[in-house]
Amino acid sequence: MSLEITFLGTGSAFPSPSRGASALVLRREGQCWLFDCGEGTQTQLMRSHLRAARITKIFITHLHGDHFFGLPGLLCTLSLQSSPDASRAPVDIYGPLGLRSFLWRSLELSHSELLFPIAVHELVPTRDQCPAEEFRDFSGLDRGEGLPRGPPGRVVHLDPGEDCYLLVEEEQLVVRAFRLFHRVPSFGFVLEEKPRPGKLDVQKLKDLG
């Protein structure tokens, strides 16, 4: 399996003229997976050799602005470059609880309508992922306002036996999230390639001694 990583931004807290806010792209088999989407990510994509239209999955580590404030703008730009296609698979977006509400409100308030589907999969954090005074319970966000609100998607809980969150399972790889400690609940992501056993012609081996 061929993997290529491109760093689009490595700046912390705020972008600078020479360093974008946090974002990197993993390219595999013609698809691009985006990890974090700080301000200016779409501009950095234009400067790179990558095609933003190939982004099929987006992973957000935590809800600090320098890691996800670029997301609504990127989605809107991708929409401007798209044609309506009811058969198109959704862009899957993974991130902490509260991300669906943020995207829905951002797009709703700016009167933005995406021409492609998205699905937001929210990871439910545990209270020990940040200082107690910083923890916010977003599980009741937007309730009682006339559901459904925002794009579809799953709510993913921690698997206590594995101590991780199972996000993606494909023929070749598995993607899991694990908990990190930060000022707000934060997640790391692990891409694990599945074993690929070789194929042996046992009879031929026996014939050859």
CSV table of C-alpha atoms in Angstrom, one decimal:
chain,number,residue,atom,x,y,z
A,1,MET,CA,0.0,0.0,0.0
A,2,SER,CA,1.5,3.3,-1.1
A,3,LEU,CA,1.2,6.2,1.3
A,4,GLU,CA,2.4,9.8,0.8
A,5,ILE,CA,2.2,12.6,3.5
A,6,THR,CA,2.2,16.3,2.6
A,7,PHE,CA,2.4,18.9,5.4
A,8,LEU,CA,0.2,21.9,4.5
A,9,GLY,CA,0.6,23.7,7.8
A,10,THR,CA,2.6,23.2,11.0
A,11,GLY,CA,2.1,26.5,12.7
A,12,SER,CA,0.7,26.7,16.2
A,13,ALA,CA,-2.1,29.0,17.5
A,14,PHE,CA,-2.2,31.2,14.5
A,15,PRO,CA,-0.9,31.2,10.9
A,16,SER,CA,2.0,33.3,9.7
A,17,PRO,CA,3.0,34.4,6.2
A,18,SER,CA,5.3,31.5,5.8
A,19,ARG,CA,3.6,28.8,7.9
A,20,GLY,CA,0.0,27.7,7.7
A,21,ALA,CA,-2.1,26.5,10.7
A,22,SER,CA,-2.3,22.8,11.3
A,23,ALA,CA,-3.1,20.5,8.3
A,24,LEU,CA,-1.6,17.5,6.6
A,25,VAL,CA,-2.8,15.2,3.8
A,26,LEU,CA,-2.3,11.5,3.5
A,27,ARG,CA,-2.6,10.3,-0.1
A,28,ARG,CA,-3.3,6.7,-0.8
A,29,GLU,CA,-4.7,5.0,-3.9
A,30,GLY,CA,-5.9,8.2,-5.5
A,31,GLN,CA,-7.7,9.4,-2.4
A,32,CYS,CA,-6.6,12.2,-0.1
A,33,TRP,CA,-7.3,12.1,3.7
A,34,LEU,CA,-7.0,15.5,5.4
A,35,PHE,CA,-5.9,15.6,9.1
A,36,ASP,CA,-6.9,18.9,10.7
A,37,CYS,CA,-8.0,22.0,8.7
A,38,GLY,CA,-6.7,25.2,10.1
A,39,GLU,CA,-7.2,28.6,8.5
A,40,GLY,CA,-5.7,28.9,5.1
A,41,THR,CA,-5.7,25.1,4.4
A,42,GLN,CA,-7.5,25.5,1.1
A,43,THR,CA,-4.8,28.1,0.0
A,44,GLN,CA,-2.0,25.7,0.9
A,45,LEU,CA,-3.8,23.0,-1.1
A,46,MET,CA,-3.7,25.3,-4.1
A,47,ARG,CA,0.0,25.7,-3.7
A,48,SER,CA,0.6,22.0,-3.4
A,49,HIS,CA,0.6,19.2,-6.0
A,50,LEU,CA,-2.6,17.8,-4.4
A,51,ARG,CA,-6.1,18.1,-5.7
A,52,ALA,CA,-8.6,19.2,-3.1
A,53,ALA,CA,-11.4,17.4,-5.0
A,54,ARG,CA,-9.8,14.1,-4.1
A,55,ILE,CA,-10.4,14.6,-0.4
A,56,THR,CA,-12.7,11.8,0.8
A,57,LYS,CA,-12.1,11.8,4.6
A,58,ILE,CA,-11.3,14.6,7.1
A,59,PHE,CA,-10.1,14.0,10.6
A,60,ILE,CA,-10.1,16.8,13.2
A,61,THR,CA,-8.0,16.2,16.3
A,62,HIS,CA,-9.7,18.7,18.6
A,63,LEU,CA,-11.8,21.8,18.6
A,64,HIS,CA,-9.2,24.5,18.9
A,65,GLY,CA,-9.7,27.1,16.1
A,66,ASP,CA,-6.2,26.6,14.6
A,67,HIS,CA,-7.1,23.0,13.9
A,68,PHE,CA,-10.6,23.4,12.3
A,69,PHE,CA,-11.6,27.0,11.5
A,70,GLY,CA,-10.6,26.4,7.9
A,71,LEU,CA,-13.1,23.5,7.5
A,72,PRO,CA,-16.3,25.5,6.5
A,73,GLY,CA,-14.4,27.5,3.9
A,74,LEU,CA,-12.8,24.4,2.4
A,75,LEU,CA,-16.1,22.6,2.1
A,76,CYS,CA,-17.7,25.7,0.4
A,77,THR,CA,-14.8,26.0,-2.1
A,78,LEU,CA,-15.1,22.2,-2.9
A,79,SER,CA,-18.8,22.8,-3.4
A,80,LEU,CA,-18.1,25.6,-5.9
A,81,GLN,CA,-15.9,23.2,-7.9
A,82,SER,CA,-18.5,20.4,-7.8
A,83,SER,CA,-21.6,19.4,-9.8
A,84,PRO,CA,-24.7,18.0,-8.1
A,85,ASP,CA,-24.4,14.2,-8.0
A,86,ALA,CA,-26.9,12.2,-6.0
A,87,SER,CA,-24.8,9.1,-6.4
A,88,ARG,CA,-21.6,10.6,-5.0
A,89,ALA,CA,-20.3,9.0,-1.7
A,90,PRO,CA,-20.3,11.5,1.2
A,91,VAL,CA,-17.1,13.1,2.4
A,92,ASP,CA,-16.7,11.6,5.9
A,93,ILE,CA,-15.6,14.0,8.6
A,94,TYR,CA,-14.4,12.7,12.0
A,95,GLY,CA,-13.9,14.8,15.1
A,96,PRO,CA,-14.9,15.5,18.7
A,97,LEU,CA,-18.5,15.9,19.8
A,98,GLY,CA,-19.8,19.3,18.8
A,99,LEU,CA,-18.3,19.3,15.3
A,100,ARG,CA,-21.6,18.5,13.6
A,101,SER,CA,-23.3,21.5,15.3
A,102,PHE,CA,-20.4,23.8,14.4
A,103,LEU,CA,-20.6,22.8,10.7
A,104,TRP,CA,-24.4,23.0,10.6
A,105,ARG,CA,-24.5,26.5,12.2
A,106,SER,CA,-21.6,27.8,10.0
A,107,LEU,CA,-23.2,26.6,6.8
A,108,GLU,CA,-26.7,27.6,7.9
A,109,LEU,CA,-25.8,31.1,9.0
A,110,SER,CA,-23.7,31.8,5.9
A,111,HIS,CA,-26.5,30.5,3.6
A,112,SER,CA,-24.1,27.9,2.2
A,113,GLU,CA,-25.5,24.8,0.5
A,114,LEU,CA,-23.0,22.1,-0.4
A,115,LEU,CA,-23.5,20.3,-3.7
A,116,PHE,CA,-22.1,17.1,-2.3
A,117,PRO,CA,-23.0,15.1,0.8
A,118,ILE,CA,-21.0,15.0,4.0
A,119,ALA,CA,-21.3,12.8,7.0
A,120,VAL,CA,-20.0,13.9,10.4
A,121,HIS,CA,-18.9,11.2,12.8
A,122,GLU,CA,-18.5,12.6,16.3
A,123,LEU,CA,-16.2,11.0,19.0
A,124,VAL,CA,-17.6,11.2,22.5
A,125,PRO,CA,-14.7,12.3,24.8
A,126,THR,CA,-14.2,11.2,28.4
A,127,ARG,CA,-13.8,13.7,31.2
A,128,ASP,CA,-10.2,12.8,31.9
A,129,GLN,CA,-9.0,14.1,28.5
A,130,CYS,CA,-8.6,17.7,29.7
A,131,PRO,CA,-8.5,19.7,33.0
A,132,ALA,CA,-11.9,19.3,34.8
A,133,GLU,CA,-12.7,23.0,34.5
A,134,GLU,CA,-12.2,23.0,30.7
A,135,PHE,CA,-14.5,20.0,30.0
A,136,ARG,CA,-17.8,20.9,28.2
A,137,ASP,CA,-20.6,18.4,27.7
A,138,PHE,CA,-21.8,19.0,24.1
A,139,SER,CA,-24.1,15.9,24.1
A,140,GLY,CA,-27.3,18.0,24.3
A,141,LEU,CA,-26.3,20.5,21.7
A,142,ASP,CA,-29.2,21.7,19.5
A,143,ARG,CA,-31.7,19.5,21.2
A,144,GLY,CA,-35.3,20.7,21.1
A,145,GLU,CA,-34.7,23.0,18.1
A,146,GLY,CA,-36.5,20.8,15.6
A,147,LEU,CA,-34.4,17.9,14.7
A,148,PRO,CA,-32.8,16.7,12.5
A,149,ARG,CA,-30.0,19.3,12.7
A,150,GLY,CA,-27.0,19.2,10.5
A,151,PRO,CA,-25.5,16.4,8.4
A,152,PRO,CA,-25.9,12.7,9.1
A,153,GLY,CA,-23.3,10.6,10.8
A,154,ARG,CA,-22.4,8.4,13.7
A,155,VAL,CA,-21.8,9.1,17.3
A,156,VAL,CA,-18.8,7.0,18.3
A,157,HIS,CA,-18.1,5.9,21.9
A,158,LEU,CA,-14.9,4.7,23.4
A,159,ASP,CA,-14.5,0.9,23.3
A,160,PRO,CA,-13.3,0.3,26.9
A,161,GLY,CA,-11.9,-3.1,26.0
A,162,GLU,CA,-9.7,-1.7,23.2
A,163,ASP,CA,-9.3,1.7,24.8
A,164,CYS,CA,-9.9,3.3,21.4
A,165,TYR,CA,-12.5,4.4,18.9
A,166,LEU,CA,-13.0,2.3,15.7
A,167,LEU,CA,-13.5,4.7,12.9
A,168,VAL,CA,-12.8,3.0,9.5
A,169,GLU,CA,-12.3,-0.6,8.6
A,170,GLU,CA,-11.4,-1.4,5.0
A,171,GLU,CA,-9.9,-4.4,3.2
A,172,GLN,CA,-6.4,-3.1,3.6
A,173,LEU,CA,-6.4,-1.0,6.8
A,174,VAL,CA,-8.1,0.1,10.0
A,175,VAL,CA,-8.3,3.6,11.4
A,176,ARG,CA,-8.7,4.1,15.1
A,177,ALA,CA,-8.7,7.1,17.3
A,178,PHE,CA,-7.2,7.3,20.8
A,179,ARG,CA,-7.5,9.8,23.6
A,180,LEU,CA,-5.0,12.5,24.2
A,181,PHE,CA,-4.8,14.9,27.1
A,182,HIS,CA,-4.9,18.6,26.1
A,183,ARG,CA,-6.7,21.8,27.3
A,184,VAL,CA,-9.7,20.5,25.5
A,185,PRO,CA,-10.5,16.9,24.6
A,186,SER,CA,-8.2,15.8,21.9
A,187,PHE,CA,-7.7,12.7,19.7
A,188,GLY,CA,-4.8,11.1,17.8
A,189,PHE,CA,-5.4,8.8,14.9
A,190,VAL,CA,-3.7,5.5,14.0
A,191,LEU,CA,-3.7,3.9,10.5
A,192,GLU,CA,-2.9,0.3,10.8
A,193,GLU,CA,-2.3,-1.8,7.7
A,194,LYS,CA,-3.8,-5.3,7.9
A,195,PRO,CA,-1.6,-8.3,7.5
A,196,ARG,CA,-1.2,-9.4,4.0
A,197,PRO,CA,-0.2,-13.1,4.0
A,198,GLY,CA,1.6,-14.4,0.9
A,199,LYS,CA,0.1,-17.1,-1.3
A,200,LEU,CA,2.1,-20.3,-1.6
A,201,ASP,CA,1.6,-23.2,-4.0
A,202,VAL,CA,2.2,-26.0,-1.5
A,203,GLN,CA,2.1,-28.8,-4.1
A,204,LYS,CA,4.7,-27.0,-6.2
A,205,LEU,CA,7.0,-26.5,-3.2
A,206,LYS,CA,6.7,-30.2,-2.5
A,207,ASP,CA,7.5,-31.1,-6.1
A,208,LEU,CA,10.6,-28.9,-5.9
A,209,GLY,CA,11.7,-30.6,-2.7
